[in-house]
XYZ file of C-alpha atoms in Angstrom:
326
model
C -63.470 -7.769 -61.918
C -66.287 -8.933 -59.642
C -66.673 -12.699 -59.417
C -70.112 -14.184 -59.979
C -71.318 -17.308 -58.202
C -74.404 -19.432 -58.818
C -75.978 -21.208 -55.839
C -78.620 -23.891 -56.312
C -80.683 -24.526 -53.196
C -80.404 -20.832 -52.303
C -83.353 -20.825 -49.887
C -82.063 -23.768 -47.814
C -79.947 -23.575 -44.686
C -76.588 -23.886 -46.457
C -77.612 -21.740 -49.412
C -78.517 -18.826 -47.157
C -75.257 -18.961 -45.168
C -73.176 -19.360 -48.335
C -74.928 -16.407 -49.987
C -74.120 -14.261 -46.937
C -70.457 -15.297 -47.059
C -70.064 -14.654 -50.787
C -71.758 -11.245 -50.549
C -69.320 -10.322 -47.755
C -66.485 -11.311 -50.095
C -67.787 -9.016 -52.824
C -69.315 -11.580 -55.172
C -72.283 -11.105 -57.448
C -74.581 -13.853 -56.186
C -77.146 -15.559 -58.400
C -79.502 -17.883 -56.555
C -81.500 -20.570 -58.329
C -84.932 -21.622 -57.086
C -87.544 -23.942 -58.532
C -90.712 -22.490 -60.028
C -93.128 -23.137 -57.193
C -96.067 -21.489 -55.496
C -94.575 -22.310 -52.075
C -91.038 -20.889 -52.228
C -89.996 -19.789 -48.751
C -87.603 -16.835 -48.769
C -87.544 -16.575 -44.959
C -83.877 -17.617 -44.588
C -82.650 -15.035 -47.124
C -85.126 -12.207 -46.458
C -82.380 -9.997 -44.990
C -80.193 -10.309 -48.133
C -82.838 -10.934 -50.799
C -82.392 -7.515 -52.397
C -78.655 -8.163 -52.841
C -79.105 -11.433 -54.763
C -80.334 -12.054 -58.282
C -82.898 -14.826 -57.990
C -83.493 -16.968 -61.078
C -85.666 -19.969 -61.832
C -84.261 -23.354 -62.720
C -84.836 -26.988 -61.824
C -82.462 -29.922 -61.382
C -85.083 -32.061 -63.157
C -84.900 -29.857 -66.275
C -81.473 -29.722 -67.925
C -82.476 -27.043 -70.431
C -83.393 -24.669 -67.608
C -79.915 -25.214 -66.122
C -78.245 -24.449 -69.454
C -80.287 -21.268 -69.738
C -79.208 -20.124 -66.269
C -75.556 -20.853 -67.120
C -75.776 -19.023 -70.474
C -77.536 -15.979 -69.051
C -75.274 -15.497 -66.030
C -71.890 -17.097 -66.847
C -70.885 -17.773 -63.224
C -67.225 -18.369 -62.358
C -68.262 -20.637 -59.475
C -71.237 -22.986 -59.203
C -72.320 -24.396 -55.839
C -74.823 -27.247 -56.157
C -76.604 -27.362 -52.803
C -80.078 -28.260 -54.082
C -81.386 -31.732 -53.237
C -84.161 -33.687 -51.624
C -82.147 -33.613 -48.432
C -84.222 -35.312 -45.727
C -83.243 -38.937 -45.082
C -86.645 -39.981 -43.713
C -88.453 -38.607 -46.781
C -86.107 -40.513 -49.075
C -87.644 -43.782 -47.910
C -91.115 -42.619 -48.978
C -89.967 -40.798 -52.140
C -87.000 -42.864 -53.285
C -87.452 -42.214 -57.015
C -87.865 -38.449 -56.602
C -84.794 -38.424 -54.339
C -82.841 -40.221 -57.063
C -84.049 -37.866 -59.791
C -83.116 -34.739 -57.835
C -80.233 -35.679 -55.561
C -78.498 -38.082 -57.985
C -79.393 -37.388 -61.624
C -79.810 -33.682 -60.915
C -76.045 -33.502 -60.367
C -75.419 -34.973 -63.830
C -77.759 -32.436 -65.410
C -76.034 -29.448 -63.847
C -72.570 -30.850 -64.603
C -73.639 -31.195 -68.240
C -74.852 -27.604 -68.270
C -71.563 -26.351 -66.798
C -69.456 -28.441 -69.193
C -71.379 -27.400 -72.306
C -71.859 -23.710 -71.537
C -68.961 -22.655 -69.320
C -66.412 -25.469 -68.779
C -63.981 -23.090 -67.042
C -66.417 -22.559 -64.171
C -65.472 -24.162 -60.873
C -68.072 -26.599 -59.528
C -68.882 -27.601 -55.948
C -71.019 -30.651 -55.183
C -72.592 -31.058 -51.755
C -71.763 -34.627 -50.800
C -72.802 -36.109 -47.460
C -71.498 -38.206 -44.587
C -74.620 -40.348 -45.088
C -72.657 -41.940 -47.948
C -70.547 -43.712 -45.282
C -73.702 -45.179 -43.741
C -72.810 -48.528 -42.185
C -69.299 -47.370 -41.445
C -66.366 -49.699 -42.030
C -63.861 -47.589 -40.061
C -63.871 -44.859 -37.417
C -63.312 -41.983 -37.984
C -64.214 -41.570 -41.649
C -61.866 -39.758 -44.040
C -61.596 -39.166 -47.794
C -60.401 -42.764 -48.373
C -63.020 -44.548 -46.245
C -65.201 -46.935 -48.313
C -68.841 -45.913 -48.696
C -71.803 -48.033 -47.530
C -74.978 -45.882 -47.736
C -78.008 -47.013 -45.737
C -80.840 -44.947 -47.215
C -82.103 -43.880 -50.649
C -80.766 -40.410 -49.779
C -77.293 -41.790 -49.053
C -77.358 -43.830 -52.276
C -78.420 -40.787 -54.311
C -75.704 -38.625 -52.741
C -73.159 -41.318 -53.579
C -74.172 -41.207 -57.244
C -73.837 -37.412 -57.218
C -70.422 -37.722 -55.603
C -69.048 -40.260 -58.087
C -70.471 -38.538 -61.168
C -68.643 -35.390 -60.021
C -65.396 -37.374 -59.731
C -66.031 -38.865 -63.197
C -66.625 -35.483 -64.862
C -63.520 -34.072 -63.157
C -61.346 -36.903 -64.421
C -62.977 -37.304 -67.855
C -63.442 -33.662 -68.859
C -60.711 -31.959 -66.803
C -63.287 -29.877 -64.931
C -62.518 -28.060 -61.674
C -65.184 -30.111 -59.875
C -64.959 -30.750 -56.153
C -67.128 -32.558 -53.613
C -67.332 -31.563 -49.977
C -68.227 -34.584 -47.854
C -69.962 -32.632 -45.127
C -70.910 -34.225 -41.851
C -74.050 -33.066 -40.060
C -74.186 -29.299 -39.825
C -76.967 -27.473 -38.039
C -78.144 -23.961 -37.222
C -81.241 -21.999 -36.228
C -82.096 -22.114 -39.974
C -82.278 -25.930 -40.042
C -85.636 -27.300 -41.206
C -88.062 -28.421 -38.515
C -88.088 -31.968 -39.930
C -84.446 -32.545 -38.907
C -83.932 -34.085 -35.483
C -81.735 -31.303 -34.065
C -84.186 -28.540 -34.923
C -87.146 -30.725 -33.956
C -85.535 -30.993 -30.525
C -84.694 -27.304 -30.027
C -88.021 -26.024 -31.367
C -90.068 -28.391 -29.215
C -87.942 -27.744 -26.122
C -88.827 -24.063 -26.579
C -92.523 -24.963 -26.966
C -92.439 -27.147 -23.846
C -90.664 -24.448 -21.816
C -93.268 -21.878 -22.864
C -96.262 -24.110 -22.173
C -97.233 -24.869 -25.784
C -96.301 -28.578 -25.781
C -96.266 -31.394 -23.237
C -93.885 -33.917 -24.815
C -91.238 -34.476 -27.468
C -91.572 -37.660 -29.543
C -88.323 -38.998 -31.007
C -87.021 -42.204 -32.565
C -83.749 -43.868 -31.600
C -81.696 -41.812 -29.126
C -78.480 -43.828 -29.513
C -77.196 -42.844 -33.006
C -74.086 -40.668 -32.813
C -73.315 -37.833 -35.187
C -70.523 -35.366 -35.853
C -72.444 -32.093 -35.529
C -71.063 -28.700 -36.587
C -72.380 -25.221 -37.373
C -73.535 -24.629 -40.951
C -72.114 -21.095 -40.920
C -68.619 -22.555 -40.389
C -69.061 -25.244 -43.041
C -69.960 -22.949 -45.955
C -66.560 -21.307 -45.583
C -65.011 -24.703 -46.366
C -67.096 -24.907 -49.557
C -65.706 -21.571 -50.708
C -62.134 -22.519 -49.800
C -62.377 -25.697 -51.916
C -63.099 -23.693 -55.047
C -60.132 -21.388 -54.396
C -57.639 -24.282 -54.695
C -55.502 -24.657 -57.826
C -56.421 -28.344 -58.146
C -59.881 -29.816 -57.471
C -60.013 -32.377 -54.683
C -62.621 -33.876 -52.371
C -62.605 -32.999 -48.671
C -64.248 -34.320 -45.508
C -65.638 -31.404 -43.489
C -66.362 -32.298 -39.870
C -65.553 -31.451 -36.250
C -63.908 -34.766 -35.378
C -66.216 -35.133 -32.355
C -69.280 -37.317 -31.998
C -72.378 -36.893 -29.838
C -75.551 -38.948 -29.489
C -79.106 -37.753 -30.045
C -79.584 -38.234 -26.307
C -76.659 -35.882 -25.575
C -78.230 -33.279 -27.840
C -81.476 -33.639 -25.863
C -79.710 -33.350 -22.527
C -77.961 -30.114 -23.510
C -81.051 -28.620 -25.138
C -83.343 -29.228 -22.159
C -80.720 -28.189 -19.608
C -80.323 -24.874 -21.456
C -83.861 -24.009 -20.266
C -83.513 -25.765 -16.873
C -85.573 -28.853 -17.711
C -84.804 -32.574 -17.340
C -85.101 -34.250 -20.743
C -86.229 -37.557 -19.196
C -89.493 -35.972 -18.075
C -90.486 -34.865 -21.579
C -89.005 -37.180 -24.229
C -91.103 -40.111 -25.501
C -89.586 -42.656 -27.882
C -91.874 -43.457 -30.800
C -91.298 -46.288 -33.304
C -92.858 -44.114 -36.011
C -89.637 -42.099 -36.114
C -87.280 -45.082 -36.360
C -85.469 -45.507 -39.709
C -85.768 -48.851 -41.550
C -81.945 -48.999 -41.554
C -80.243 -46.788 -39.007
C -76.778 -45.265 -39.282
C -75.354 -45.702 -35.804
C -72.057 -43.792 -35.772
C -70.676 -41.028 -37.968
C -67.526 -39.136 -37.048
C -65.326 -37.365 -39.564
C -61.589 -36.836 -39.780
C -61.118 -33.282 -41.137
C -57.281 -33.467 -41.122
C -56.969 -32.932 -44.879
C -59.198 -29.834 -44.782
C -57.223 -28.447 -41.867
C -53.869 -29.029 -43.561
C -54.699 -28.094 -47.161
C -57.534 -25.569 -46.807
C -56.541 -24.079 -43.472
C -60.106 -24.718 -42.318
C -61.317 -25.694 -38.877
C -64.693 -25.360 -37.139
C -65.065 -22.347 -34.869
C -68.311 -23.300 -33.090
C -68.354 -26.005 -30.396
C -71.143 -28.548 -29.944
C -72.406 -26.885 -26.768
C -72.303 -23.439 -28.415
C -74.280 -24.805 -31.367
C -77.023 -26.277 -29.155
C -77.216 -23.050 -27.110
C -77.430 -20.950 -30.305
C -80.307 -23.072 -31.636
C -82.208 -23.147 -28.326
C -81.890 -19.375 -27.835
C -83.132 -18.692 -31.369
C -86.097 -21.042 -30.961
C -86.987 -19.562 -27.573
C -87.274 -16.190 -29.324
C -89.209 -17.674 -32.245
C -91.708 -19.489 -30.029
C -92.153 -16.396 -27.841
C -93.072 -14.380 -30.952
C -95.440 -17.115 -32.114
C -97.017 -17.187 -28.664
C -97.630 -13.431 -28.774
C -99.505 -13.865 -32.042
C -101.765 -16.449 -30.397
C -102.780 -14.121 -27.546
């Protein structure tokens, strides 16, 4: 019998890679999107005809129940969120409603309609925030430093609570930063690669960034969605840190990105206070030992390969945009 999976946040970076993976594994994939006049199907255009797209909203619990009743998924992957840290400072309440309380609403829908379904919650390394130990593992205390991190922490703990209180197969993946050519332009990695491509092709003269010192554990989103799937194949639900175990600074990312197109980053990067966070997270590095031992998962894409992949894709994108301008 064909398994059916429901993905919230289908049109995001992770949703698109996860949908690809599940289709390859023979799943029926149902993707949930919000009713909106500005839905962007660009990331899933190549597989859109293979997915059943339904409307639902993490702010509306009844819509989530309806989706669960109509489709009866065996696996539910909750990837939808207000997921940009900078925005969470300006829209803290909306971030809480979606990224925190939204998890409770979908857990309620799963528990009431199909309690046998396996549930995946997208937790975040931003929950560690002002880190109390290096590297961070599943037992590291949390200390979030943004409304986004706080909201993700609520979503994480409510998932633990429903697992323990209602005996649900509910798992959280504590994913460290994961990037790809499908990353939104508002995120620093994609902002760098896209603007490097614009500078190289004569469409921009500088790249404005905030603090260059913060260090992150950066992996490839296509590798990380496999870990999500593996978590829901386990007999017992359990939370896992998913990371590379390496850390690199924003400056290192810049150096690699500019050198990929034979430019010196120091000639083009301008630091701008406008892009500084009110409370910065200086160092995130994950310890994925548990995932390696219990899931058999490890990242396949190196940091340098990731940067090269993103630069090459943005060079192509900008070249096509440039042709449209001429």
